[in-house]
XYZ file of C-alpha atoms in Angstrom:
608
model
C 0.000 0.000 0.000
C 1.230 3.611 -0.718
C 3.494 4.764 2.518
C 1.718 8.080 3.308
C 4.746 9.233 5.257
C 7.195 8.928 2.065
C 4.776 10.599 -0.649
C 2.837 14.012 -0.402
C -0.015 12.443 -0.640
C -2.160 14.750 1.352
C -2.607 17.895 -0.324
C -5.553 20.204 -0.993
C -9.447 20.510 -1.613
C -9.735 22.891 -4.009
C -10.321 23.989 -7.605
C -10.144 22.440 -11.250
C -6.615 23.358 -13.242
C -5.589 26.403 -11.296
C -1.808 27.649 -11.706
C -0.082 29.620 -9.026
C 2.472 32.131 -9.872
C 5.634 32.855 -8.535
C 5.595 35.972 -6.424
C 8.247 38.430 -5.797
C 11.856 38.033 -6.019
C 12.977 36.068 -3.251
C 13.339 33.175 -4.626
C 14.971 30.595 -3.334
C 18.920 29.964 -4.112
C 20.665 26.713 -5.534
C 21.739 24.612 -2.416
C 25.660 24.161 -1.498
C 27.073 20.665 -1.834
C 25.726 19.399 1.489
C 27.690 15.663 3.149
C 24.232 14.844 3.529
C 23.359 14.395 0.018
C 24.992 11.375 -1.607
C 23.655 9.618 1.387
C 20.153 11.056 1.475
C 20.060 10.311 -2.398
C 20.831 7.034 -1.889
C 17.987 6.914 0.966
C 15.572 8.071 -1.788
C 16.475 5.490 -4.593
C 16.394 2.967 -2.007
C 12.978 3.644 -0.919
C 11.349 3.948 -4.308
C 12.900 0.779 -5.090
C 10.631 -0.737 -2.384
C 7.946 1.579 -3.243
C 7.172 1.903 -6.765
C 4.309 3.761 -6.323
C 6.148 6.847 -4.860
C 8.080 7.079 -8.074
C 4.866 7.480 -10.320
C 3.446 9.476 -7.612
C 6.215 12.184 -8.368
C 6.998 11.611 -11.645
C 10.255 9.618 -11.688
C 9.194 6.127 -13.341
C 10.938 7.090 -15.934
C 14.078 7.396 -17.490
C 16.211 5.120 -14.856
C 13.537 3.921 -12.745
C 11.341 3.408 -15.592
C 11.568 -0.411 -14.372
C 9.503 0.979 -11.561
C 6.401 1.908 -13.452
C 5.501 -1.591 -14.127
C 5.749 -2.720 -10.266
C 3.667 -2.324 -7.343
C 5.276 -2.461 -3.642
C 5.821 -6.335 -2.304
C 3.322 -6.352 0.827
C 4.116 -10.303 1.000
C 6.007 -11.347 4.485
C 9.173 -10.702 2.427
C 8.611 -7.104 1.507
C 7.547 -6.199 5.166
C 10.800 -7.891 6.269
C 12.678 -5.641 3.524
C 10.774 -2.362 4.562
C 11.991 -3.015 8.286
C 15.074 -3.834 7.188
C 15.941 -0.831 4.923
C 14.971 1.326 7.634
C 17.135 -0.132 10.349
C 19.752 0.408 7.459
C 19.359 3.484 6.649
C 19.393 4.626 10.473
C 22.941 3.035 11.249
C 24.406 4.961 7.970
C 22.911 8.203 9.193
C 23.906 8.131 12.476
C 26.970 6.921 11.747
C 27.392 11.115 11.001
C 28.434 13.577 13.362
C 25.914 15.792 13.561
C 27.967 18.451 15.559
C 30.335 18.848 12.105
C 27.406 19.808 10.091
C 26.040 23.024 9.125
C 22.394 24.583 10.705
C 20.628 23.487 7.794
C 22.048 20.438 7.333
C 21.327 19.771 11.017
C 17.742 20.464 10.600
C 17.515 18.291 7.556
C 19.633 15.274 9.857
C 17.456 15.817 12.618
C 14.130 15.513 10.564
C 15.457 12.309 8.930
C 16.172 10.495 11.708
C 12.914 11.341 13.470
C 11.563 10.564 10.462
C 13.173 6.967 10.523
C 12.813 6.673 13.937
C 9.630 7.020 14.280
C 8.777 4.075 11.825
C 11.089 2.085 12.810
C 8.572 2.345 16.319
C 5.772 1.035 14.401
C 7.540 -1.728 12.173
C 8.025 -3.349 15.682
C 4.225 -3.957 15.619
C 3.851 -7.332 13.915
C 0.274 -6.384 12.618
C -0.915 -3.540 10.331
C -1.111 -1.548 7.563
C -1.121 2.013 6.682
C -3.656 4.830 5.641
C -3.046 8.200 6.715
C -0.687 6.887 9.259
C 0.165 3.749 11.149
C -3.159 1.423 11.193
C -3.815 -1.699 12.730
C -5.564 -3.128 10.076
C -3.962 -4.093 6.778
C -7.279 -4.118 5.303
C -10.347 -1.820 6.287
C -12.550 0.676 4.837
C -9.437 2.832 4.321
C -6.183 0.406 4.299
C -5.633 -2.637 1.475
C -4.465 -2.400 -2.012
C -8.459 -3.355 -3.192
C -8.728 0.385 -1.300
C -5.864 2.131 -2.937
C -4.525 0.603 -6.275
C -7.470 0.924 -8.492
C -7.644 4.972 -8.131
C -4.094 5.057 -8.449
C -3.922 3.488 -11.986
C -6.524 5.360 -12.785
C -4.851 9.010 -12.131
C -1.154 8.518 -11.284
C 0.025 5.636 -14.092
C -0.169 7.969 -17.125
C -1.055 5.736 -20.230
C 1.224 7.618 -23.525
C 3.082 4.791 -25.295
C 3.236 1.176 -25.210
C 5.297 0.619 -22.502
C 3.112 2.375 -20.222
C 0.439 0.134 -21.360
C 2.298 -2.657 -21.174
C 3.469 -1.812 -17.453
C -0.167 -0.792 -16.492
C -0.654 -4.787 -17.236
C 2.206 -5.341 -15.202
C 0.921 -3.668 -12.163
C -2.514 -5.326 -12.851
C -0.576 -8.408 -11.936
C 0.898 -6.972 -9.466
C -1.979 -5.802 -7.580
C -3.588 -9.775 -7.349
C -0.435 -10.556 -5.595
C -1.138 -7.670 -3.127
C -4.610 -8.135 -2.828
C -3.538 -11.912 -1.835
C -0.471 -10.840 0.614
C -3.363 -8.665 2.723
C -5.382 -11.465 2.380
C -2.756 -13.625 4.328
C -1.460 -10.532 6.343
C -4.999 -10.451 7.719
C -5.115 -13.917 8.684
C -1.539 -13.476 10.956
C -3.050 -10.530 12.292
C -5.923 -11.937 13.226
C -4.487 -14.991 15.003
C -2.938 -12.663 17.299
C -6.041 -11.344 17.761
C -5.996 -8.066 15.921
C -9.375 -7.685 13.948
C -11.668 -4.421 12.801
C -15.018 -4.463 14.703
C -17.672 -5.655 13.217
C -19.000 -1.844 11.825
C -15.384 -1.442 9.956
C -16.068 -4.879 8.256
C -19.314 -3.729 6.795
C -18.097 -0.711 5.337
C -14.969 -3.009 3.911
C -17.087 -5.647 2.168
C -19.480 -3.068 0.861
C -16.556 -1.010 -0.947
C -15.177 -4.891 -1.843
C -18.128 -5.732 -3.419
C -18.151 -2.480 -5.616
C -14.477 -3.055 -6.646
C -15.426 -6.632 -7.650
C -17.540 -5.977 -10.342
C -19.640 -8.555 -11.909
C -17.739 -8.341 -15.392
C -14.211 -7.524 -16.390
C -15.681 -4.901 -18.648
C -17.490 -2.678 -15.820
C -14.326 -2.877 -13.706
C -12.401 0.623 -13.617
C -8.565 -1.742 -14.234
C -10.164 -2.390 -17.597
C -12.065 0.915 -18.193
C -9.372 3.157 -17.604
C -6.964 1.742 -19.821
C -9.118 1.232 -22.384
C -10.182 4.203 -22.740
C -6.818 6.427 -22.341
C -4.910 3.703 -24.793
C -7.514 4.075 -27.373
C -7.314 7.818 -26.790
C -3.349 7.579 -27.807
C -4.155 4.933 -30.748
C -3.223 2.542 -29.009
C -3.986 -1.626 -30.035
C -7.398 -2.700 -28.312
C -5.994 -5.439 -27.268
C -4.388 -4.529 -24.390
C -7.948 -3.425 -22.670
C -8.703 -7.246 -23.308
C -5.633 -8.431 -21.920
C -6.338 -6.195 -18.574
C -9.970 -8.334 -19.063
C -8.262 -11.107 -18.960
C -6.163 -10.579 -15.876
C -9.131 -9.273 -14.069
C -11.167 -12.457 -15.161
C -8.213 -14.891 -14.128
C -6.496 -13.292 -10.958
C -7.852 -10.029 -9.898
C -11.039 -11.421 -9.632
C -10.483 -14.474 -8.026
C -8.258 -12.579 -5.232
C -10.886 -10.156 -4.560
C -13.004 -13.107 -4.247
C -10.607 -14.442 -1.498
C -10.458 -11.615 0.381
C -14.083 -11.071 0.326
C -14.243 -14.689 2.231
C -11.950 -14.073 4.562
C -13.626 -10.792 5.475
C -16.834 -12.511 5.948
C -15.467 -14.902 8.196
C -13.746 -12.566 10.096
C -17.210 -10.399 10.448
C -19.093 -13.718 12.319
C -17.135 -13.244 15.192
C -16.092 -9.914 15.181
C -16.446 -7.380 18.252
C -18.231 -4.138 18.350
C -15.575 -2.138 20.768
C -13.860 -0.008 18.628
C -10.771 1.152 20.467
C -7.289 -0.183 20.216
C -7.346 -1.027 24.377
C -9.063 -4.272 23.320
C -5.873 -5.408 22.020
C -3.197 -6.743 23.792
C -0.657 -4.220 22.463
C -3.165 -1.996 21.957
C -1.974 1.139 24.523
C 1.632 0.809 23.204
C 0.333 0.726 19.383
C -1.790 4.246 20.123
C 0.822 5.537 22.043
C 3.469 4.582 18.835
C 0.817 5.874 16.417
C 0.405 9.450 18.176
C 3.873 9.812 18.330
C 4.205 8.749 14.717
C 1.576 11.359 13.404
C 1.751 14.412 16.159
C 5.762 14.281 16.172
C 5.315 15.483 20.074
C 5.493 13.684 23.193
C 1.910 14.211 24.295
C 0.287 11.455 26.292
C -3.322 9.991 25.358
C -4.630 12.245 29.032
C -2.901 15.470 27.655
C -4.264 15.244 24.019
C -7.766 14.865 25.377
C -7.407 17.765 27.807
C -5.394 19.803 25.217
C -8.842 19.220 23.074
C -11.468 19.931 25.747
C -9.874 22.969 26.582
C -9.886 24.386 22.672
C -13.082 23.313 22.361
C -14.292 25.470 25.143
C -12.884 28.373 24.139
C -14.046 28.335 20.720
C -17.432 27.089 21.422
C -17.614 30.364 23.039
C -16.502 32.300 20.126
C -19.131 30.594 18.122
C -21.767 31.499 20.511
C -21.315 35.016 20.337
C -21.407 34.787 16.516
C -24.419 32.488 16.538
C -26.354 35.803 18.094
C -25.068 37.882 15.827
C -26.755 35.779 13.533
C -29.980 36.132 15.336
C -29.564 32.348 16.626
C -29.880 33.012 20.503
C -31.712 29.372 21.482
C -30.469 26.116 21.958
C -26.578 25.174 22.792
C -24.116 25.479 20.392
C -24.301 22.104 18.396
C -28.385 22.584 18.698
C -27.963 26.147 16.760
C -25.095 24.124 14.650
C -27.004 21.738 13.701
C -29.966 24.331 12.612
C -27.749 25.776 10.491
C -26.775 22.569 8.580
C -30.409 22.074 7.784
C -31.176 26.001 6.677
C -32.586 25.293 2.943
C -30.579 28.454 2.138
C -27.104 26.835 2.547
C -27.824 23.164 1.126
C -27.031 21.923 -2.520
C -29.640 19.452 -4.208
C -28.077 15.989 -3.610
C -28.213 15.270 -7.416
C -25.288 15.486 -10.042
C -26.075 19.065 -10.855
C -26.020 19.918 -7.193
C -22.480 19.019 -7.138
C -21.678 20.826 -9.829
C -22.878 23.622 -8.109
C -20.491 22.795 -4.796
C -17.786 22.704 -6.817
C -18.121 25.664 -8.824
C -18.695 27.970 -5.921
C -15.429 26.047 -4.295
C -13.502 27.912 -7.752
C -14.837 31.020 -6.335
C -13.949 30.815 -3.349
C -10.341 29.835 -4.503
C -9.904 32.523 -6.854
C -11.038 35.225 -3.970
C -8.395 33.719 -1.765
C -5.471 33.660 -4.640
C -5.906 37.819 -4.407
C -5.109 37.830 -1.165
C -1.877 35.556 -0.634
C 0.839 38.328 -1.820
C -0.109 40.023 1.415
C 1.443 37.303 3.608
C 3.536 35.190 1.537
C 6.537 35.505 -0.815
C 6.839 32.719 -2.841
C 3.953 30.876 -4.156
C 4.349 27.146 -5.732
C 4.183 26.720 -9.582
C 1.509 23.784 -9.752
C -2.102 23.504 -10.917
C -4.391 21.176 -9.247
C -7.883 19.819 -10.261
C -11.022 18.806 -7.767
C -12.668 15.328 -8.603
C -15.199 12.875 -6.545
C -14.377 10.492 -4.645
C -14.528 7.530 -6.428
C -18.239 5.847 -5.764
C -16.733 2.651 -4.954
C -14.803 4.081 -2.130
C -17.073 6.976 -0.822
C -19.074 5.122 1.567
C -15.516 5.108 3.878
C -13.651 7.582 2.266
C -12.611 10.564 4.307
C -15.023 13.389 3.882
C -12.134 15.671 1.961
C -8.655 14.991 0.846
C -6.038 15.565 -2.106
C -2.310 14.241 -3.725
C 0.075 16.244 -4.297
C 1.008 17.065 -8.097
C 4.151 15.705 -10.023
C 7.461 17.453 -9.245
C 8.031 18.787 -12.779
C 4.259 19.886 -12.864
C 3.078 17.429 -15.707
C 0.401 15.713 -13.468
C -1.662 18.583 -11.090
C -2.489 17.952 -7.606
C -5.810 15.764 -7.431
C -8.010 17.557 -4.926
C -11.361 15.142 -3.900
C -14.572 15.446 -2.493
C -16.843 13.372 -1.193
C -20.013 13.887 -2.015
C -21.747 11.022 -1.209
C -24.461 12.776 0.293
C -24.183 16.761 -0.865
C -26.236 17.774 2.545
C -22.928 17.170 4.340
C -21.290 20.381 2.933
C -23.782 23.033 3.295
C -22.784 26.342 1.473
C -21.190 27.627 4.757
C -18.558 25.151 5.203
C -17.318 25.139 2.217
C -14.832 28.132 1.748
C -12.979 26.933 5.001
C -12.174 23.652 3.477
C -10.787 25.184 0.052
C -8.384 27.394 2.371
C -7.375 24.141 4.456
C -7.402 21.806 1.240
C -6.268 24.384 -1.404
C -4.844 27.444 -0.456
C -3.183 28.870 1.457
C -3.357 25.564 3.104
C -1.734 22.292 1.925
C -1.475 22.839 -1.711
C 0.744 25.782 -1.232
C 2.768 24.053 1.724
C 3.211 21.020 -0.444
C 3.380 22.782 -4.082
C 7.035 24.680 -2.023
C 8.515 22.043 -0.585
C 8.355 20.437 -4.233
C 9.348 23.302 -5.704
C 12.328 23.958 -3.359
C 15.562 23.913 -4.943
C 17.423 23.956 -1.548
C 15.242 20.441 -0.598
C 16.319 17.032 -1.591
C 14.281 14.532 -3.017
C 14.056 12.636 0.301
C 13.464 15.596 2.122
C 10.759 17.237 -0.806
C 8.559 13.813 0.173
C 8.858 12.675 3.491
C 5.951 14.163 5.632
C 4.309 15.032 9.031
C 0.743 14.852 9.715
C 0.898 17.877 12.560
C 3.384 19.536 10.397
C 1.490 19.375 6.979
C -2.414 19.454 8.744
C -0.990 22.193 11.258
C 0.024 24.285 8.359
C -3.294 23.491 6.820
C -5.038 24.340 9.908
C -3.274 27.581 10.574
C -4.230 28.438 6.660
C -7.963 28.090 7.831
C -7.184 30.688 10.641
C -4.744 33.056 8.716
C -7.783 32.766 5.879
C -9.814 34.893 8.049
C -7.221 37.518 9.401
C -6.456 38.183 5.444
C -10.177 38.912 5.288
C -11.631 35.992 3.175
C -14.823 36.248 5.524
C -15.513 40.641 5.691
C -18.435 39.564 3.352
C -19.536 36.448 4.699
C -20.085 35.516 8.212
C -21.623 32.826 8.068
C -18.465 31.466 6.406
C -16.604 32.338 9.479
C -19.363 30.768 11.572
C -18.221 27.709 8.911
C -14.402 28.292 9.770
C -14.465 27.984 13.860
C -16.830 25.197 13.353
C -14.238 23.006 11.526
C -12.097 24.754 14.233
C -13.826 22.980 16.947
C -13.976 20.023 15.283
C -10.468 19.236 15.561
C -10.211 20.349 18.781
C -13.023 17.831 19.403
C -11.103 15.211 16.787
C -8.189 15.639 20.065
C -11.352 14.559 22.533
C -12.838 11.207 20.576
C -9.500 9.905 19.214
C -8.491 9.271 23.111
C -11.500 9.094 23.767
C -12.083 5.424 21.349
C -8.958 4.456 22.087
C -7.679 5.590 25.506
C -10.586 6.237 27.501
C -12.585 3.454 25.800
C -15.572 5.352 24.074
C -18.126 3.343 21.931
C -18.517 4.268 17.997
C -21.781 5.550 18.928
C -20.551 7.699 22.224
C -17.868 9.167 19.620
C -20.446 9.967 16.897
C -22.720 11.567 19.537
C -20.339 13.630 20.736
C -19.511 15.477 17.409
C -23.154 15.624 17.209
C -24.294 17.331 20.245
C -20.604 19.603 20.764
C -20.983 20.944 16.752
C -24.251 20.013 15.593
C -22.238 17.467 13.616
C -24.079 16.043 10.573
C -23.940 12.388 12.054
C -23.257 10.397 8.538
C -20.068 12.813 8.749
C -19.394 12.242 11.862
C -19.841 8.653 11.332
C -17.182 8.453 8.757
C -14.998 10.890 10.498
C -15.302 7.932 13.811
C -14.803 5.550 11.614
C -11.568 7.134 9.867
C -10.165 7.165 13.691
C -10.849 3.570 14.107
C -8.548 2.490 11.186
C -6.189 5.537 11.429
C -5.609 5.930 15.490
C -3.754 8.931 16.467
C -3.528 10.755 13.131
C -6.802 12.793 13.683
C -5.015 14.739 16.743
C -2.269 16.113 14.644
C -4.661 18.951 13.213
C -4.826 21.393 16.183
C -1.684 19.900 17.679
C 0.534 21.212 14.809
C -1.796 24.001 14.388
C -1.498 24.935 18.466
C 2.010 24.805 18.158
C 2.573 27.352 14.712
C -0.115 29.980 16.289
C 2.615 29.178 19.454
C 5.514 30.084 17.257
C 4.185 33.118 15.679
C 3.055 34.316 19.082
C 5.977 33.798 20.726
C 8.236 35.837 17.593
C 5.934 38.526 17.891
C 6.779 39.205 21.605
C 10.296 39.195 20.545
C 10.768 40.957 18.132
C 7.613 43.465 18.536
C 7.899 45.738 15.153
C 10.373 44.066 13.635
C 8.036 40.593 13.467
C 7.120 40.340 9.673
C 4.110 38.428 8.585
C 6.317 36.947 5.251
C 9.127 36.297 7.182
C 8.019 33.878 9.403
C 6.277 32.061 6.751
C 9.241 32.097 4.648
C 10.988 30.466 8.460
C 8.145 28.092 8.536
C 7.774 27.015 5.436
C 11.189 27.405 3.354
C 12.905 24.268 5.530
C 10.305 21.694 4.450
C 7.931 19.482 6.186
C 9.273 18.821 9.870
C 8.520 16.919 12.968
C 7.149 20.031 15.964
C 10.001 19.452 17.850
C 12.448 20.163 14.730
C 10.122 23.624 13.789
C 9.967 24.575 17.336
C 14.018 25.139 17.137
C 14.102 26.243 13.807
C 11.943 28.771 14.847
C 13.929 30.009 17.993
C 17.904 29.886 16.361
C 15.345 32.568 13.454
C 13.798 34.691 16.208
C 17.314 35.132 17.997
C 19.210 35.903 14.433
C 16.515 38.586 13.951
C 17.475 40.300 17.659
C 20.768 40.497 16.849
């Protein structure tokens, strides 16, 4: 499955083929021969070896590594073993550096390497699992498995031009029976040691199973997609029949397999949906929240840490609730009103859509005026908004995006789900673009890409609290740059989805610290933020299969609004808004700890 840690693969909500200029002159310079880079180059080619995918991800299966495009990453025992191996590896070599004899930046990029390397070699000691927007427990849920992953990513990342990129798109067809067979069996250890998604995750997993096994070859989207982009480059027809063929005589059957063994698993599966059931449970969660927060944070001090946000903005949001005229009811009651106000809800039909996304563009194009005023440099890329597929939606996250390729020939995919349109009234919209699109991760990602001072290893390794702080604090900066002077019930919108991951702190420990039911989670985001509950469903859900990762929001967003605070006591007049982005953004994705000294070693060079 594709390592979210080693690929930008979450970037933006946003708008169809938008381009973002360059602004200003301070761009940044060529990098100085660094002692860092043979080695970190090697750490890159080493990893895509393993990980195919990343290479078409970022647009390197080609030239030498065009062997990769016709391979798919070896999830059999063997390829775990050589994942956990390569990282031990690569950890001797780099600490087999002294630090001390390298330069600032070279430290930073050291020390973000090795946390970076640390940190999964912590969860490769699990002997169960998968990954989906961090470590999971489950190699196969509603959100982990190749079944979940690999057909979307033929579909938009394996670019069909000659061929040979037919001919490895049949390759990878292969390839992905194999991997649908190794979770198969990696489900099967797991659960002999008693790791198992409850009985709800199971449901959602054979339903979006038994859309990706389509009755006939010719309805599946394996044979659809290539026949359709290989006839569009002239390409012979029969390579669309030999994907038919492939589906027919091992895809199929696979899916099949798995299907079984999910079904068996569901007879006896439990309805507790926390990782405490398990007997490594507390030190998995503990692993996972220091994988995807990069802090030290306990499961008690998240959950407080939440609580206490939430309070303070639930205030906020009842003084602009009476503003509003809405005076009755607590704050999720008037919430919740709001969500079902005529005025702010699309038709739940394809036109209706069309409509959401459309007034997303707007919303885009009104924010794009206003990003010279705090930033510098803006990234190169375009990126395009698309549905979730239909197969997936049902457990999809409710908005998400990839990043684009690094020489711009493939935009950043931005998707929706839109499974049920009444889940993104009118007034939560804009919020999302700015934390999806811009200024949030689609700009964060689109300059670390475009960084010439960045290695390759360093452009696409990535932190959760890092990469959905910044994304977070875009939300927030969205408003001081004035994106809601006309519309207040778009801010209303904006420190809604700021309470909700403040309250995304509460349920995570809540499931699986303090032992909350599925249904005491759902009602919680419910009754706080007048939560619509098939949202907050999904959003519970996504927790169950993806423990820990939800808290990084307003942790890495707490500790940038920290950050900025803390430089503009220092340096009082002298505290420029572009500056400190430049700081915060120009060194790449970090772990908190790493950005926390960054930023102090910039505020004490700018008092002196």
């Amino acid at each position: 499955m594709l390592d979210r840690r080693s690929l930008l693969l979450s970037a933006s909500a946003g708008a169809a083929a938008l381009a973002l200029p360059r602004v200003g002159a301070a761009q940044v310079a060529a990098p100085a021969a660094s002692p860092l880079a043979p080695l970190f180059d090697q750490f890159f080619q080493e990893r895509l070896r393993l990980r195919p995918e990343a290479a078409t991800q970022i647009g390197l299966d080609k030239g030498p590594n065009a062997a990769l495009k016709g391979k798919l990453s070896d999830q059999s025992p063997a390829g775990i073993a050589a994942a956990k191996a390569q990282t031990a590896d690569q950890l001797r070599r780099l600490k087999a550096i002294d630090r001390a004899r390298l330069s600032p930046a070279d430290q930073v990029s050291y020390d973000t390497v090795l946390y970076s390397g640390e940190s999964s070699a912590a969860v490769q000691a699990f002997d169960f699992g998968g990954n989906a927007f961090g470590p999971s427990p489950y190699v196969v849920s509603q959100l982990t498995g190749a079944y979940q992953q690999v057909p979307d990513f033929l579909d938009t990342k394996h670019t069909i031009e000659t061929q040979a990129d037919a001919e490895a798109y049949l390759s990878r067809v292969a390839a992905f029976a194999d991997q649908i067979d190794a979770n198969t069996a990696r489900m099967k250890h797991d659960a002999a040691l008693g790791v198992a998604p409850p009985d709800f995750m199971l449901d959602l997993t054979l339903d979006q199973l038994g859309k990706t096994r389509t009755p006939t070859a010719a309805q599946n989207l394996l044979v659809t997609s290539l026949a359709r982009r290989a006839a569009a480059k002239g390409l012979a027809p029969t390579y669309a029949a030999d994907a038919a063929k492939l589906y027919d005589q091992r895809v199929g059957p696979a899916l099949d397999r798995q299907i079984a063994e999910v079904k068996a698993l569901r007879v006896h599966a439990s309805h507790d949906a926390g990782l405490w059931r398990f007997k490594e449970g507390e030190a998995f969660y503990r692993a996972a929240l220091r994988d995807t927060t990069t802090t030290a944070y306990s499961p008690d001090e998240v959950h407080k840490i939440g609580l206490d946000q939430a309070r303070d903005i639930s205030a906020r949001l009842d003084g602009l609730l009476k503003k509003q005229g809405m005076t009755q009811g607590t704050v999720g009651q008037r919430m919740a009103a709001l969500y079902k106000d005529p005025a702010q809800l699309y038709p739940n039909t394809d036109e209706g859509k069309a409509r959401q996304i459309a007034y997303c563009n707007e919303r885009l194009a009104q924010i794009r005026t206003l990003l010279p005023k705090a930033f510098s440099r803006l990234p190169p890329y375009q990126f395009e908004v698309r549905r979730v597929p239909p197969q997936t939606e049902a457990g999809a996250a409710s908005a998400f995006s990839q990043g684009p390729a690094l020489d711009g020939s493939r935009p950043g995919i931005v998707y929706f789900n839109l499974h049920d349109a009444a889940e993104w009234p009118r007034f939560c919209l804009a919020t999302t673009i700015f934390h999806e699109g811009l200024p949030g991760h689609q700009l964060e990602g689109g300059l670390a890409l475009s960084n010439p001072n960045l290695s390759l290893l360093r452009k696409t390794v990535s932190f959760p609290a890092y990469g959905e702080g910044w994304a977070l604090y875009a939300e927030q900066l969205s408003d001081e740059l004035g994106a809601y002077d006309e519309d207040p019930l778009g801010r209303l919108g904006y420190l809604k989805f700021q309470l909700f991951r403040a309250n995304r702190c509460v349920v995570d420990t809540g499931i699986h610290h303090l032992r909350w039911s599925r249904e005491q989670a759902i009602a919680y985001f419910v009754d706080q933020e007048g939560e619509a509950p098939g949202f907050a469903a999904r959003e519970v859900e996504r927790y169950c299969a993806s423990p820990g990762q939800a808290c990084s929001y307003k942790l890495g967003h707490t500790r940038i609004v920290a950050l900025r605070e803390k430089a503009k006591a220092a340096l009082g007049r002298r505290f420029q808004i572009k500056a400190f982005h430049d700081m915060v953004l120009g060194n790449g994705r970090v772990p908190l700890e790493v950005l926390d000294r960054i930023g102090d070693a910039w505020i004490a060079g700018r008092r002196a």
